[in-house]
């Protein structure tokens, strides 16, 4: 192979193209805008931010802060442009969106090893390496190709994700471990029993809580069987007790009886540090989720690693399709990157673009693709999306709960996060593929 093809010039594709070119390998980057747009983009710029102008937390004890610091150390174009166009936003990193995407566009278009082609791709070229980074609103024609490649059941067109909370933030004295009817080991579920009073207060708060307003292109997306929890609640005071909060087969060992209602939490990751609220897909505003779901016994101080969302989103079932190198299992010279891999968020998308870009360049240079160390935020995120349970796979933000726990127990949460961040940056420092190769033929210093 002589070059890498990148399809999609969004957050992930721009970053992937940049990382390939930094390694001296030529890139052809296809972007369909402005010739053809998506329902959310407004310009022809690369890396357009479609909604908020915030790249979230900037501090090292915030997981997005750690991910961004790793990106900087990996020579990220997205971070270079973001830092150069930052505007004051407290402890978050917010950018001037025009300036941000203009900087990315100029850097990519001016790079001598990158050719930008403004054209919709309906099928990836047979000659690799190819990186597909066409985002949550991938065009219909390419979506059809991807569906045929992955198999119909492994490409989704919307998220209906339930919130995920951290294990350490739960009050275990109020929860009990059991699976329904005692099936399975019982270790995978935590149950929150509710009295009638608790249930009724929760139901009332749920039906009155404030929702996100869907975009025009998202109207009518949800159907029976995948209703938001608040919609289900709105159908009557008892619907939830016959749905996700049904108590049958769940005996509280402290009373020897089935409670009035039960919220189930399912273990969500390998380390057991994250739990998913079963059946709680929701379009409530994030602040409302925090307020209402903290009424669930045992969740009074719950820390949300990811809030529930319901929105239009094209994504593959990465646990079935990808390696943590971002290569597909079926075709090692075909990579995916960005939101389409089941990461959630601007910086998460760009970060997977870095991993795919480094590995696609390695293929061209005759080197083995590599998975990032699990202690790094990049490694933890790419491992989560490729190792999660395929049956329950939902898009994920970066969170400290994705990283392996520290070997010794540290009580203070802020200190623990800082230690994990320190460990991550040290692991990245030791990880040779993160550095630019010494012999990058035709490499242009960034
Ligand atoms: P994109 O940035 O969308 O890039 C994909 C690119 O591929 C686009 O430029 C598109 O034009 C192009 N493309 C698509 N199909 C083809 C094709 N066949 N051929 C050639 N080019 C093609 N995340 C946040 O962190 N904060 C937010 O506020 C936020 N708001 C969002 C709002 C909406 C409405 C949506 C849909 C998503 C939002 N996200 C948000 C999620 C996500 O972070 C962004 O969608 C992010 O842009 C994803 O990066 P990406 O590179 O994977 O995809």
Short mmCIF file of C-alpha atoms and ligand atoms in Angstrom, two decimals:
data_model
loop_
_atom_site.label_atom_id
_atom_site.label_comp_id
_atom_site.label_asym_id
_atom_site.label_seq_id
_atom_site.Cartn_x
_atom_site.Cartn_y
_atom_site.Cartn_z
CA UNK A 1 0.00 0.00 0.00
CA UNK A 2 1.14 3.52 -0.75
CA UNK A 3 -1.42 5.68 1.02
CA UNK A 4 -4.34 5.66 3.46
CA UNK A 5 -7.92 6.52 2.50
CA UNK A 6 -9.96 8.30 5.16
CA UNK A 7 -13.72 8.63 4.61
CA UNK A 8 -15.35 11.49 6.53
CA UNK A 9 -13.69 14.77 7.50
CA UNK A 10 -15.30 15.26 10.89
CA UNK A 11 -13.64 15.15 14.30
CA UNK A 12 -12.33 11.60 13.89
CA UNK A 13 -11.47 11.66 10.19
CA UNK A 14 -9.54 14.94 10.36
CA UNK A 15 -7.53 13.67 13.31
CA UNK A 16 -6.90 10.28 11.67
CA UNK A 17 -5.69 11.93 8.44
CA UNK A 18 -3.38 14.20 10.43
CA UNK A 19 -1.85 11.31 12.39
CA UNK A 20 -1.23 9.31 9.21
CA UNK A 21 0.40 12.27 7.46
CA UNK A 22 2.57 13.06 10.51
CA UNK A 23 4.05 9.62 10.02
CA UNK A 24 5.10 10.39 6.48
CA UNK A 25 2.31 8.44 4.82
CA UNK A 26 0.15 10.11 2.13
CA UNK A 27 -3.60 10.40 2.76
CA UNK A 28 -6.66 10.83 0.58
CA UNK A 29 -9.46 12.29 2.72
CA UNK A 30 -13.02 12.16 1.38
CA UNK A 31 -15.61 14.60 2.77
CA UNK A 32 -19.04 14.90 1.17
CA UNK A 33 -19.79 18.40 2.49
CA UNK A 34 -20.50 20.97 1.10
CA UNK A 35 -21.58 18.97 -2.00
CA UNK A 36 -23.95 16.97 0.18
CA UNK A 37 -24.68 17.75 3.84
CA UNK A 38 -26.02 15.91 6.89
CA UNK A 39 -29.15 17.02 8.79
CA UNK A 40 -26.94 18.47 11.57
CA UNK A 41 -24.03 20.19 9.78
CA UNK A 42 -24.26 23.76 8.46
CA UNK A 43 -20.90 24.44 6.79
CA UNK A 44 -18.34 22.84 4.50
CA UNK A 45 -15.61 23.05 7.15
CA UNK A 46 -13.82 19.99 8.37
CA UNK A 47 -14.38 19.07 12.04
CA UNK A 48 -17.53 21.16 12.36
CA UNK A 49 -18.97 21.08 15.88
CA UNK A 50 -22.64 20.31 15.27
CA UNK A 51 -23.99 21.34 18.64
CA UNK A 52 -22.28 22.53 21.81
CA UNK A 53 -18.94 24.39 21.57
CA UNK A 54 -17.63 22.68 24.71
CA UNK A 55 -15.01 19.94 24.69
CA UNK A 56 -15.87 19.32 28.37
CA UNK A 57 -13.68 19.15 31.48
CA UNK A 58 -10.17 20.53 31.27
CA UNK A 59 -8.68 19.28 34.58
CA UNK A 60 -6.72 16.07 35.01
CA UNK A 61 -9.10 14.78 37.68
CA UNK A 62 -11.88 14.89 35.07
CA UNK A 63 -11.82 11.97 32.61
CA UNK A 64 -12.29 14.20 29.52
CA UNK A 65 -9.41 16.32 30.84
CA UNK A 66 -7.13 13.29 30.94
CA UNK A 67 -8.19 12.18 27.46
CA UNK A 68 -7.42 15.64 26.10
CA UNK A 69 -4.00 15.75 27.77
CA UNK A 70 -3.13 12.39 26.21
CA UNK A 71 -4.31 13.72 22.84
CA UNK A 72 -2.00 16.74 23.17
CA UNK A 73 0.92 14.45 23.90
CA UNK A 74 -0.02 12.46 20.79
CA UNK A 75 0.29 15.57 18.64
CA UNK A 76 -3.47 15.93 18.13
CA UNK A 77 -4.58 18.47 15.53
CA UNK A 78 -8.01 18.72 17.17
CA UNK A 79 -6.39 19.72 20.48
CA UNK A 80 -3.95 22.12 18.82
CA UNK A 81 -6.88 23.87 17.11
CA UNK A 82 -8.99 23.75 20.29
CA UNK A 83 -6.28 25.25 22.51
CA UNK A 84 -5.64 27.97 19.94
CA UNK A 85 -9.33 28.90 19.73
CA UNK A 86 -10.24 28.45 23.43
CA UNK A 87 -12.64 30.89 25.06
CA UNK A 88 -13.17 31.30 28.83
CA UNK A 89 -15.43 28.57 30.25
CA UNK A 90 -14.47 27.90 33.88
CA UNK A 91 -13.11 24.38 34.39
CA UNK A 92 -14.16 23.25 30.89
CA UNK A 93 -12.51 23.78 27.51
CA UNK A 94 -14.84 25.68 25.18
CA UNK A 95 -13.87 26.98 21.76
CA UNK A 96 -14.86 29.56 19.21
CA UNK A 97 -16.47 27.07 16.85
CA UNK A 98 -15.78 29.02 13.63
CA UNK A 99 -12.14 29.53 14.43
CA UNK A 100 -11.75 25.94 15.62
CA UNK A 101 -12.97 24.27 12.44
CA UNK A 102 -11.27 26.86 10.25
CA UNK A 103 -7.94 26.01 11.89
CA UNK A 104 -8.49 22.28 11.38
CA UNK A 105 -9.55 22.80 7.75
CA UNK A 106 -6.53 24.96 6.94
CA UNK A 107 -4.05 22.59 8.57
CA UNK A 108 -5.45 19.61 6.67
CA UNK A 109 -5.81 21.38 3.33
CA UNK A 110 -2.29 22.82 3.55
CA UNK A 111 -0.57 19.57 4.49
CA UNK A 112 1.47 18.43 1.48
CA UNK A 113 0.72 14.75 2.16
CA UNK A 114 -3.06 15.16 2.44
CA UNK A 115 -5.37 15.39 -0.56
CA UNK A 116 -8.94 16.43 0.28
CA UNK A 117 -11.64 15.14 -2.08
CA UNK A 118 -15.10 16.69 -1.70
CA UNK A 119 -17.22 13.72 -2.67
CA UNK A 120 -19.65 11.25 -1.11
CA UNK A 121 -18.20 7.74 -0.87
CA UNK A 122 -20.80 5.02 -1.32
CA UNK A 123 -18.42 2.10 -1.00
CA UNK A 124 -14.87 2.07 0.42
CA UNK A 125 -12.05 1.30 -2.02
CA UNK A 126 -10.88 -2.31 -2.19
CA UNK A 127 -7.29 -1.22 -1.66
CA UNK A 128 -6.53 -0.39 1.97
CA UNK A 129 -5.80 0.84 4.44
CA UNK A 130 -9.16 2.58 4.69
CA UNK A 131 -10.57 4.38 7.74
CA UNK A 132 -14.34 4.89 7.83
CA UNK A 133 -15.09 7.92 10.04
CA UNK A 134 -18.44 9.08 8.68
CA UNK A 135 -20.05 9.77 12.04
CA UNK A 136 -23.52 9.46 13.57
CA UNK A 137 -25.14 10.74 10.37
CA UNK A 138 -23.32 8.58 7.82
CA UNK A 139 -24.94 8.94 4.39
CA UNK A 140 -27.57 6.35 3.43
CA UNK A 141 -25.60 4.76 0.61
CA UNK A 142 -22.52 4.14 2.72
CA UNK A 143 -24.70 2.98 5.64
CA UNK A 144 -26.14 0.33 3.35
CA UNK A 145 -22.65 -0.85 2.44
CA UNK A 146 -21.63 -0.95 6.13
CA UNK A 147 -24.76 -2.90 7.04
CA UNK A 148 -23.92 -5.51 4.42
CA UNK A 149 -20.33 -5.66 5.72
CA UNK A 150 -21.19 -5.98 9.43
CA UNK A 151 -24.43 -7.91 9.10
CA UNK A 152 -27.77 -6.19 9.62
CA UNK A 153 -27.99 -6.84 13.36
CA UNK A 154 -24.67 -5.11 14.02
CA UNK A 155 -25.46 -1.63 12.69
CA UNK A 156 -27.80 0.58 14.72
CA UNK A 157 -29.45 3.83 13.62
CA UNK A 158 -30.26 5.28 16.99
CA UNK A 159 -29.17 5.15 20.61
CA UNK A 160 -31.48 4.40 23.39
CA UNK A 161 -28.91 4.39 26.13
CA UNK A 162 -29.58 4.07 29.84
CA UNK A 163 -27.47 5.97 32.37
CA UNK A 164 -24.36 4.35 33.83
CA UNK A 165 -23.32 5.02 37.43
CA UNK A 166 -20.08 4.24 39.24
CA UNK A 167 -20.10 1.34 41.69
CA UNK A 168 -18.18 3.27 44.32
CA UNK A 169 -20.87 5.96 44.48
CA UNK A 170 -23.65 3.47 45.39
CA UNK A 171 -24.94 2.93 48.92
CA UNK A 172 -24.65 -0.86 49.04
CA UNK A 173 -26.45 -1.06 52.38
CA UNK A 174 -29.68 -0.32 50.50
CA UNK A 175 -29.10 -2.71 47.57
CA UNK A 176 -29.08 -6.49 47.26
CA UNK A 177 -27.36 -8.81 44.80
CA UNK A 178 -29.58 -11.25 42.90
CA UNK A 179 -30.66 -12.10 39.39
CA UNK A 180 -34.35 -12.64 38.61
CA UNK A 181 -35.57 -16.06 39.80
CA UNK A 182 -32.01 -16.74 41.01
CA UNK A 183 -30.85 -17.46 37.48
CA UNK A 184 -27.13 -17.10 36.77
CA UNK A 185 -24.50 -16.22 39.34
CA UNK A 186 -26.39 -13.25 40.72
CA UNK A 187 -23.16 -11.30 40.81
CA UNK A 188 -24.01 -9.29 37.76
CA UNK A 189 -27.07 -7.49 39.17
CA UNK A 190 -27.60 -5.07 42.03
CA UNK A 191 -31.23 -4.45 42.97
CA UNK A 192 -32.77 -1.42 44.58
CA UNK A 193 -36.01 -2.30 46.40
CA UNK A 194 -38.69 0.40 46.60
CA UNK A 195 -41.58 0.73 49.03
CA UNK A 196 -44.94 1.87 47.68
CA UNK A 197 -44.29 5.43 48.93
CA UNK A 198 -40.85 5.57 47.36
CA UNK A 199 -42.20 4.22 44.08
CA UNK A 200 -45.08 6.71 43.92
CA UNK A 201 -42.82 9.68 44.65
CA UNK A 202 -40.36 8.48 42.01
CA UNK A 203 -43.12 7.98 39.42
CA UNK A 204 -44.45 11.47 40.01
CA UNK A 205 -41.01 13.06 39.69
CA UNK A 206 -40.38 11.10 36.50
CA UNK A 207 -43.54 12.16 34.67
CA UNK A 208 -42.99 15.79 35.66
CA UNK A 209 -39.29 15.99 34.75
CA UNK A 210 -38.03 18.09 31.87
CA UNK A 211 -37.07 16.42 28.56
CA UNK A 212 -34.74 17.21 25.70
CA UNK A 213 -36.53 18.41 22.60
CA UNK A 214 -35.62 16.10 19.69
CA UNK A 215 -34.24 17.54 16.45
CA UNK A 216 -36.54 17.54 13.39
CA UNK A 217 -34.66 14.62 11.88
CA UNK A 218 -35.21 12.60 15.04
CA UNK A 219 -39.02 12.88 15.18
CA UNK A 220 -40.85 9.58 15.24
CA UNK A 221 -37.70 7.57 15.79
CA UNK A 222 -38.77 5.60 18.82
CA UNK A 223 -41.14 2.76 18.83
CA UNK A 224 -42.83 0.36 21.21
CA UNK A 225 -40.29 -1.86 22.93
CA UNK A 226 -37.75 0.88 23.19
CA UNK A 227 -39.70 3.65 24.87
CA UNK A 228 -38.00 6.19 27.09
CA UNK A 229 -38.67 5.38 30.74
CA UNK A 230 -40.52 8.68 31.25
CA UNK A 231 -42.87 7.88 28.32
CA UNK A 232 -43.59 4.49 29.78
CA UNK A 233 -44.32 6.12 33.15
CA UNK A 234 -46.68 8.59 31.50
CA UNK A 235 -48.93 5.71 30.42
CA UNK A 236 -50.05 5.13 33.99
CA UNK A 237 -48.84 4.81 37.56
CA UNK A 238 -48.35 1.04 37.33
CA UNK A 239 -46.79 0.59 33.86
CA UNK A 240 -43.27 0.62 35.27
CA UNK A 241 -44.14 -2.01 37.88
CA UNK A 242 -45.08 -4.32 35.01
CA UNK A 243 -42.08 -3.18 32.95
CA UNK A 244 -38.49 -2.42 33.95
CA UNK A 245 -39.31 -2.01 37.66
CA UNK A 246 -41.16 -5.31 38.03
CA UNK A 247 -40.33 -7.05 41.30
CA UNK A 248 -41.26 -10.66 40.36
CA UNK A 249 -38.55 -13.19 41.05
CA UNK A 250 -36.47 -10.74 43.08
CA UNK A 251 -36.67 -11.54 46.78
CA UNK A 252 -35.05 -9.04 49.14
CA UNK A 253 -32.97 -11.17 51.53
CA UNK A 254 -33.52 -8.63 54.31
CA UNK A 255 -37.32 -9.05 54.28
CA UNK A 256 -37.69 -12.44 52.57
CA UNK A 257 -40.29 -10.86 50.26
CA UNK A 258 -40.60 -9.37 46.81
CA UNK A 259 -40.53 -5.56 47.18
CA UNK A 260 -43.27 -3.29 45.77
CA UNK A 261 -40.95 -2.34 42.87
CA UNK A 262 -37.29 -2.94 42.01
CA UNK A 263 -34.76 -1.01 39.96
CA UNK A 264 -32.11 -3.35 38.57
CA UNK A 265 -28.53 -2.32 37.93
CA UNK A 266 -26.44 -4.49 35.66
CA UNK A 267 -22.66 -4.71 35.83
CA UNK A 268 -21.35 -2.87 32.79
CA UNK A 269 -17.62 -3.49 32.53
CA UNK A 270 -14.91 -6.01 33.17
CA UNK A 271 -13.67 -4.32 36.35
CA UNK A 272 -17.14 -4.10 37.93
CA UNK A 273 -16.66 -0.37 38.45
CA UNK A 274 -19.69 0.67 36.36
CA UNK A 275 -23.37 -0.27 36.56
CA UNK A 276 -26.14 0.33 34.02
CA UNK A 277 -29.74 1.18 35.05
CA UNK A 278 -31.65 -1.58 33.28
CA UNK A 279 -34.46 -0.29 31.03
CA UNK A 280 -33.79 3.35 31.84
CA UNK A 281 -33.24 4.70 28.31
CA UNK A 282 -34.35 8.30 28.59
CA UNK A 283 -34.51 11.72 26.97
CA UNK A 284 -34.63 13.62 30.24
CA UNK A 285 -32.23 16.54 30.53
CA UNK A 286 -29.00 15.58 32.28
CA UNK A 287 -29.67 17.69 35.38
CA UNK A 288 -33.11 16.10 35.66
CA UNK A 289 -31.65 12.60 35.36
CA UNK A 290 -29.34 13.36 38.25
CA UNK A 291 -32.17 14.78 40.37
CA UNK A 292 -34.80 12.11 39.65
CA UNK A 293 -32.62 8.98 39.49
CA UNK A 294 -30.96 9.92 42.77
CA UNK A 295 -34.38 9.29 44.36
CA UNK A 296 -33.78 5.55 43.76
CA UNK A 297 -32.76 3.94 47.08
CA UNK A 298 -28.98 3.44 47.15
CA UNK A 299 -28.41 6.01 44.39
CA UNK A 300 -28.69 9.11 46.61
CA UNK A 301 -25.09 10.08 45.81
CA UNK A 302 -24.78 8.32 42.47
CA UNK A 303 -22.04 9.57 40.17
CA UNK A 304 -23.07 9.36 36.51
CA UNK A 305 -20.33 8.05 34.21
CA UNK A 306 -22.73 8.49 31.30
CA UNK A 307 -26.20 9.97 31.17
CA UNK A 308 -29.01 8.31 29.27
CA UNK A 309 -29.60 9.52 25.72
CA UNK A 310 -32.04 8.83 22.94
CA UNK A 311 -30.95 10.20 19.63
CA UNK A 312 -30.21 9.48 16.03
CA UNK A 313 -26.85 7.76 15.85
CA UNK A 314 -25.37 5.37 13.35
CA UNK A 315 -23.02 2.97 15.13
CA UNK A 316 -21.64 -0.51 14.68
CA UNK A 317 -21.58 -3.19 17.36
CA UNK A 318 -17.85 -2.77 17.94
CA UNK A 319 -17.55 -5.72 20.38
CA UNK A 320 -18.41 -7.95 17.42
CA UNK A 321 -16.71 -6.00 14.65
CA UNK A 322 -13.50 -4.32 15.88
CA UNK A 323 -10.18 -5.01 17.56
CA UNK A 324 -8.93 -2.38 20.06
CA UNK A 325 -6.53 -1.29 17.27
CA UNK A 326 -9.72 -0.06 15.48
CA UNK A 327 -9.18 -2.63 12.71
CA UNK A 328 -12.18 -4.68 11.66
CA UNK A 329 -11.89 -8.36 12.46
CA UNK A 330 -13.06 -9.26 8.99
CA UNK A 331 -10.72 -7.09 6.97
CA UNK A 332 -7.53 -6.00 8.84
CA UNK A 333 -6.85 -3.11 6.45
CA UNK A 334 -10.30 -1.61 7.08
CA UNK A 335 -10.63 0.57 10.19
CA UNK A 336 -13.49 2.46 11.80
CA UNK A 337 -13.09 5.60 13.91
CA UNK A 338 -15.29 8.18 15.62
CA UNK A 339 -18.85 8.15 16.86
CA UNK A 340 -19.70 5.31 14.45
CA UNK A 341 -17.62 2.95 16.63
CA UNK A 342 -19.85 3.53 19.66
CA UNK A 343 -17.86 6.18 21.44
CA UNK A 344 -19.86 9.22 22.43
CA UNK A 345 -18.63 12.80 22.13
CA UNK A 346 -16.39 15.13 20.17
CA UNK A 347 -13.12 14.32 21.90
CA UNK A 348 -13.83 10.60 22.21
CA UNK A 349 -14.44 10.57 18.46
CA UNK A 350 -11.20 12.41 17.74
CA UNK A 351 -9.27 10.14 20.14
CA UNK A 352 -10.33 6.99 18.27
CA UNK A 353 -9.26 8.80 15.09
CA UNK A 354 -5.76 9.06 16.58
CA UNK A 355 -5.65 5.33 17.33
CA UNK A 356 -6.94 4.37 13.87
CA UNK A 357 -4.60 6.86 12.17
CA UNK A 358 -1.49 5.62 13.98
CA UNK A 359 -2.36 2.01 13.16
CA UNK A 360 -3.25 2.61 9.50
CA UNK A 361 0.10 4.39 9.08
CA UNK A 362 1.83 1.47 10.77
CA UNK A 363 0.28 -0.92 8.25
CA UNK A 364 1.64 1.12 5.33
CA UNK A 365 5.05 1.29 7.03
CA UNK A 366 5.11 -2.49 7.44
CA UNK A 367 4.63 -2.41 11.22
CA UNK A 368 2.12 -4.30 13.35
CA UNK A 369 -0.92 -2.30 14.52
CA UNK A 370 -1.00 -1.94 18.31
CA UNK A 371 -3.62 -1.58 21.04
CA UNK A 372 -3.00 1.27 23.47
CA UNK A 373 -2.17 0.34 27.11
CA UNK A 374 -5.34 -0.20 29.17
CA UNK A 375 -4.14 2.29 31.81
CA UNK A 376 -4.36 5.14 29.29
CA UNK A 377 -7.69 6.84 28.52
CA UNK A 378 -7.19 5.95 24.83
CA UNK A 379 -6.55 2.31 25.71
CA UNK A 380 -9.44 2.14 28.19
CA UNK A 381 -11.94 3.64 25.74
CA UNK A 382 -10.96 1.48 22.75
CA UNK A 383 -10.96 -1.62 24.94
CA UNK A 384 -14.35 -0.81 26.42
CA UNK A 385 -16.04 -0.50 23.03
CA UNK A 386 -14.42 -3.66 21.72
CA UNK A 387 -14.85 -5.78 24.86
CA UNK A 388 -18.31 -4.73 26.12
CA UNK A 389 -21.12 -7.27 26.06
CA UNK A 390 -22.41 -7.18 22.47
CA UNK A 391 -26.04 -7.74 23.53
CA UNK A 392 -26.16 -4.59 25.67
CA UNK A 393 -23.66 -2.47 23.74
CA UNK A 394 -24.41 1.25 23.93
CA UNK A 395 -22.20 4.24 23.12
CA UNK A 396 -19.88 5.40 25.88
CA UNK A 397 -18.12 8.54 27.02
CA UNK A 398 -14.68 8.46 28.57
CA UNK A 399 -14.91 7.86 32.35
CA UNK A 400 -12.40 6.89 35.03
CA UNK A 401 -14.52 3.76 35.59
CA UNK A 402 -13.22 2.43 32.25
CA UNK A 403 -9.63 2.41 33.51
CA UNK A 404 -8.31 -0.50 35.62
CA UNK A 405 -8.71 0.26 39.34
CA UNK A 406 -5.57 1.33 41.24
CA UNK A 407 -3.75 -1.46 43.03
CA UNK A 408 -4.15 0.14 46.42
CA UNK A 409 -7.30 1.67 47.79
CA UNK A 410 -7.37 5.47 47.87
CA UNK A 411 -10.37 6.92 49.66
CA UNK A 412 -10.37 10.48 48.43
CA UNK A 413 -12.01 10.41 44.96
CA UNK A 414 -10.14 13.43 43.61
CA UNK A 415 -6.77 12.07 44.70
CA UNK A 416 -7.65 8.67 43.25
CA UNK A 417 -8.48 10.21 39.89
CA UNK A 418 -5.27 12.23 39.88
CA UNK A 419 -3.27 9.06 40.60
CA UNK A 420 -5.04 7.28 37.75
CA UNK A 421 -4.28 10.22 35.46
CA UNK A 422 -0.61 10.15 36.50
CA UNK A 423 -0.47 6.41 35.83
CA UNK A 424 -2.10 6.95 32.41
CA UNK A 425 0.36 9.63 31.32
CA UNK A 426 3.31 7.53 32.51
CA UNK A 427 2.01 4.51 30.54
CA UNK A 428 1.60 6.70 27.46
CA UNK A 429 5.16 7.98 27.87
CA UNK A 430 6.48 4.38 27.83
CA UNK A 431 4.33 3.41 24.83
CA UNK A 432 6.70 3.69 21.86
CA UNK A 433 4.09 3.67 19.03
CA UNK A 434 2.72 6.93 20.47
CA UNK A 435 5.93 8.66 19.38
CA UNK A 436 6.68 9.70 15.82
CA UNK A 437 8.86 7.17 14.01
CA UNK A 438 12.43 8.40 13.52
CA UNK A 439 12.32 7.50 9.85
CA UNK A 440 9.21 8.97 8.43
CA UNK A 441 9.97 9.35 4.71
CA UNK A 442 8.63 12.66 3.52
CA UNK A 443 7.44 13.49 7.02
CA UNK A 444 6.63 17.12 7.57
CA UNK A 445 7.22 18.45 11.07
CA UNK A 446 3.85 19.50 12.48
P1 LIG B 1 -18.68 13.80 12.29
O1 LIG B 1 -18.01 14.91 13.00
O2 LIG B 1 -20.15 13.89 12.05
O3 LIG B 1 -17.92 13.59 10.92
C1 LIG B 1 -18.36 12.69 9.95
C2 LIG B 1 -18.14 13.34 8.59
O4 LIG B 1 -18.37 12.38 7.57
C3 LIG B 1 -19.09 14.49 8.34
O5 LIG B 1 -18.33 15.62 8.01
C4 LIG B 1 -19.96 14.01 7.18
O6 LIG B 1 -20.30 15.05 6.31
C5 LIG B 1 -19.06 13.00 6.50
N1 LIG B 1 -19.73 11.93 5.76
C6 LIG B 1 -20.81 11.18 6.14
N2 LIG B 1 -21.08 10.24 5.21
C7 LIG B 1 -20.15 10.39 4.22
C8 LIG B 1 -19.89 9.70 3.00
N3 LIG B 1 -20.62 8.67 2.60
N4 LIG B 1 -18.84 10.11 2.23
C9 LIG B 1 -18.03 11.17 2.60
N5 LIG B 1 -18.26 11.86 3.77
C10 LIG B 1 -19.29 11.46 4.56
N6 LIG B 1 -20.90 15.40 21.00
C11 LIG B 1 -20.43 16.24 21.94
O7 LIG B 1 -19.38 15.98 22.53
N7 LIG B 1 -21.11 17.39 22.26
C12 LIG B 1 -22.25 17.74 21.63
O8 LIG B 1 -22.82 18.77 21.93
C13 LIG B 1 -22.76 16.87 20.61
N8 LIG B 1 -23.91 17.19 19.97
C14 LIG B 1 -24.37 16.40 18.96
C15 LIG B 1 -25.53 16.78 18.27
C16 LIG B 1 -26.01 16.01 17.23
C17 LIG B 1 -27.25 16.44 16.50
C18 LIG B 1 -25.34 14.82 16.88
C19 LIG B 1 -25.85 13.96 15.75
C20 LIG B 1 -24.20 14.42 17.58
C21 LIG B 1 -23.70 15.19 18.62
N9 LIG B 1 -22.55 14.84 19.35
C22 LIG B 1 -22.05 15.68 20.31
C23 LIG B 1 -21.91 13.53 19.15
C24 LIG B 1 -20.57 13.49 18.39
O9 LIG B 1 -19.55 13.90 19.25
C25 LIG B 1 -20.50 14.31 17.15
O10 LIG B 1 -21.45 13.82 16.26
C26 LIG B 1 -19.10 14.28 16.50
O11 LIG B 1 -19.09 15.18 15.44
C27 LIG B 1 -18.71 12.89 16.00
O12 LIG B 1 -17.47 12.93 15.32
P2 LIG B 1 -17.24 12.02 14.04
O13 LIG B 1 -15.95 12.43 13.45
O14 LIG B 1 -17.41 10.61 14.39
O15 LIG B 1 -18.43 12.39 13.04
#
